[in-house]
Amino acid sequence: MTHSVILTYGTFDLFHVGHLRLLRRLAALGDRLIVACSTDEFNLGKGKMTAIPYDNRVEILEGCRYVDQVIPEENWEQKRDDVQKYSVDLFAMGDDWKGKFDFLGDLCDVLYLPRTENISTTELKELIQTMRGPAA
Ligand code: C2G
């Protein structure tokens, strides 16, 4: 069943093919895909240092053919408000989040899609560190 507005959240740091394949699959499920991109401040609050600053991560997402709109993710609590504010009828994430957002099920459909294997921001960061060699 095609949906009208799909919403997903993420950091999308060091944008990679796993992110792209998720967005491509989501765009195929409906008319409009909105991506909530986590701010640098929100990531710091999660103890995560992003390699790529928020503005650049937003610019990359906005340049993606599958994405119609990018909004900021500033806290854990905004999802219910966002679903209602943007008239979302499908909330979707990769399945590493399976079950975590079922509480939205009274407002919209909730879907978890299989992650793309063998790629992650963490692995890319480790690879970059290795390539740079021991700290100078
Ligand atoms: N993803 C994927 N395959 C990968 C890596 C990521 O499908 N190999 C998906 C994740 O499941 C997520 C999205 O891509 O749905 C963005 O991944 P991250 O940038 O790692 O997002 P995350 O740090 O999980 O932030 O409130 C929710 C958080 O903002 C999610």
mmCIF file of C-alpha atoms and ligand atoms in Angstrom, residues 8-23 25-26 35-39 42-43 46 48 57 73 75-76 78-79 91-98 101 112-123, ligand 1:
data_model
loop_
_atom_site.group_PDB
_atom_site.id
_atom_site.type_symbol
_atom_site.label_atom_id
_atom_site.label_comp_id
_atom_site.label_asym_id
_atom_site.label_seq_id
_atom_site.Cartn_x
_atom_site.Cartn_y
_atom_site.Cartn_z
ATOM 1 C CA THR A 8 12.686 8.597 9.202
ATOM 2 C CA TYR A 9 15.397 9.741 11.622
ATOM 3 C CA GLY A 10 19.146 9.414 11.591
ATOM 4 C CA THR A 11 22.580 10.911 11.980
ATOM 5 C CA PHE A 12 23.706 10.090 8.424
ATOM 6 C CA ASP A 13 27.326 10.789 9.355
ATOM 7 C CA LEU A 14 29.865 9.929 6.609
ATOM 8 C CA PHE A 15 26.921 9.271 4.258
ATOM 9 C CA HIS A 16 27.269 5.803 2.746
ATOM 10 C CA VAL A 17 25.489 3.220 0.607
ATOM 11 C CA GLY A 18 23.621 1.797 3.603
ATOM 12 C CA HIS A 19 21.998 5.178 4.160
ATOM 13 C CA LEU A 20 21.264 5.592 0.458
ATOM 14 C CA ARG A 21 19.676 2.150 0.114
ATOM 15 C CA LEU A 22 17.417 2.834 3.084
ATOM 16 C CA LEU A 23 16.281 6.170 1.656
ATOM 17 C CA ARG A 25 13.559 1.861 -0.319
ATOM 18 C CA LEU A 26 11.599 4.345 1.771
ATOM 19 C CA VAL A 35 14.295 12.886 6.935
ATOM 20 C CA ALA A 36 14.955 14.154 10.464
ATOM 21 C CA CYS A 37 18.723 14.652 10.700
ATOM 22 C CA SER A 38 20.217 14.715 14.193
ATOM 23 C CA THR A 39 21.925 17.963 15.179
ATOM 24 C CA PHE A 42 21.793 16.133 20.029
ATOM 25 C CA ASN A 43 24.641 13.788 19.088
ATOM 26 C CA LYS A 46 24.184 10.935 23.031
ATOM 27 C CA LYS A 48 28.543 10.757 19.821
ATOM 28 C CA ARG A 57 24.949 16.284 6.605
ATOM 29 C CA GLU A 73 16.268 16.017 15.140
ATOM 30 C CA ASN A 75 15.753 15.380 21.063
ATOM 31 C CA TRP A 76 14.279 11.923 21.667
ATOM 32 C CA GLN A 78 9.932 15.088 19.214
ATOM 33 C CA LYS A 79 8.785 12.093 17.147
ATOM 34 C CA PHE A 91 7.364 5.975 10.254
ATOM 35 C CA ALA A 92 10.293 3.786 9.194
ATOM 36 C CA MET A 93 13.821 2.973 10.354
ATOM 37 C CA GLY A 94 16.468 0.336 9.827
ATOM 38 C CA ASP A 95 15.848 -2.810 11.871
ATOM 39 C CA ASP A 96 18.625 -2.108 14.383
ATOM 40 C CA TRP A 97 15.800 -0.018 15.881
ATOM 41 C CA LYS A 98 13.234 -2.838 15.651
ATOM 42 C CA PHE A 101 9.296 3.142 17.957
ATOM 43 C CA TYR A 112 11.674 -1.523 10.253
ATOM 44 C CA LEU A 113 13.679 -2.389 7.142
ATOM 45 C CA PRO A 114 16.720 -4.703 7.036
ATOM 46 C CA ARG A 115 19.993 -2.847 7.352
ATOM 47 C CA THR A 116 22.547 -3.006 4.544
ATOM 48 C CA GLU A 117 25.262 -5.445 5.551
ATOM 49 C CA ASN A 118 28.969 -4.664 5.980
ATOM 50 C CA ILE A 119 28.818 -0.898 6.092
ATOM 51 C CA SER A 120 28.425 1.513 8.992
ATOM 52 C CA THR A 121 29.637 4.934 10.029
ATOM 53 C CA THR A 122 31.551 3.319 12.901
ATOM 54 C CA GLU A 123 33.391 0.976 10.519
HETATM 55 N N1 C2G B 1 21.195 2.076 8.180
HETATM 56 C C1 C2G B 1 21.018 0.992 7.320
HETATM 57 N N2 C2G B 1 22.083 0.240 6.965
HETATM 58 C C2 C2G B 1 23.327 0.545 7.415
HETATM 59 C C3 C2G B 1 23.526 1.644 8.266
HETATM 60 C C4 C2G B 1 22.435 2.411 8.645
HETATM 61 O O1 C2G B 1 19.881 0.709 6.889
HETATM 62 N N3 C2G B 1 24.372 -0.228 7.030
HETATM 63 C C5 C2G B 1 20.017 2.853 8.577
HETATM 64 C C6 C2G B 1 19.804 2.861 10.083
HETATM 65 O O2 C2G B 1 19.096 1.699 10.487
HETATM 66 C C7 C2G B 1 18.985 4.133 10.278
HETATM 67 C C8 C2G B 1 19.504 5.051 9.151
HETATM 68 O O3 C2G B 1 20.198 4.206 8.217
HETATM 69 O O4 C2G B 1 17.590 3.873 10.065
HETATM 70 C C9 C2G B 1 20.453 6.095 9.674
HETATM 71 O O5 C2G B 1 21.504 5.412 10.357
HETATM 72 P P1 C2G B 1 22.398 6.268 11.391
HETATM 73 O O6 C2G B 1 22.861 7.489 10.710
HETATM 74 O O7 C2G B 1 23.371 5.341 12.016
HETATM 75 O O8 C2G B 1 21.272 6.717 12.420
HETATM 76 P P2 C2G B 1 21.241 6.460 14.004
HETATM 77 O O9 C2G B 1 22.546 6.893 14.568
HETATM 78 O O10 C2G B 1 20.762 5.084 14.183
HETATM 79 O O11 C2G B 1 20.160 7.548 14.495
HETATM 80 O O12 C2G B 1 16.230 8.849 16.760
HETATM 81 C C10 C2G B 1 16.826 7.859 15.944
HETATM 82 C C11 C2G B 1 18.274 8.222 15.648
HETATM 83 O O13 C2G B 1 18.391 9.508 15.093
HETATM 84 C C12 C2G B 1 18.833 7.203 14.664
#
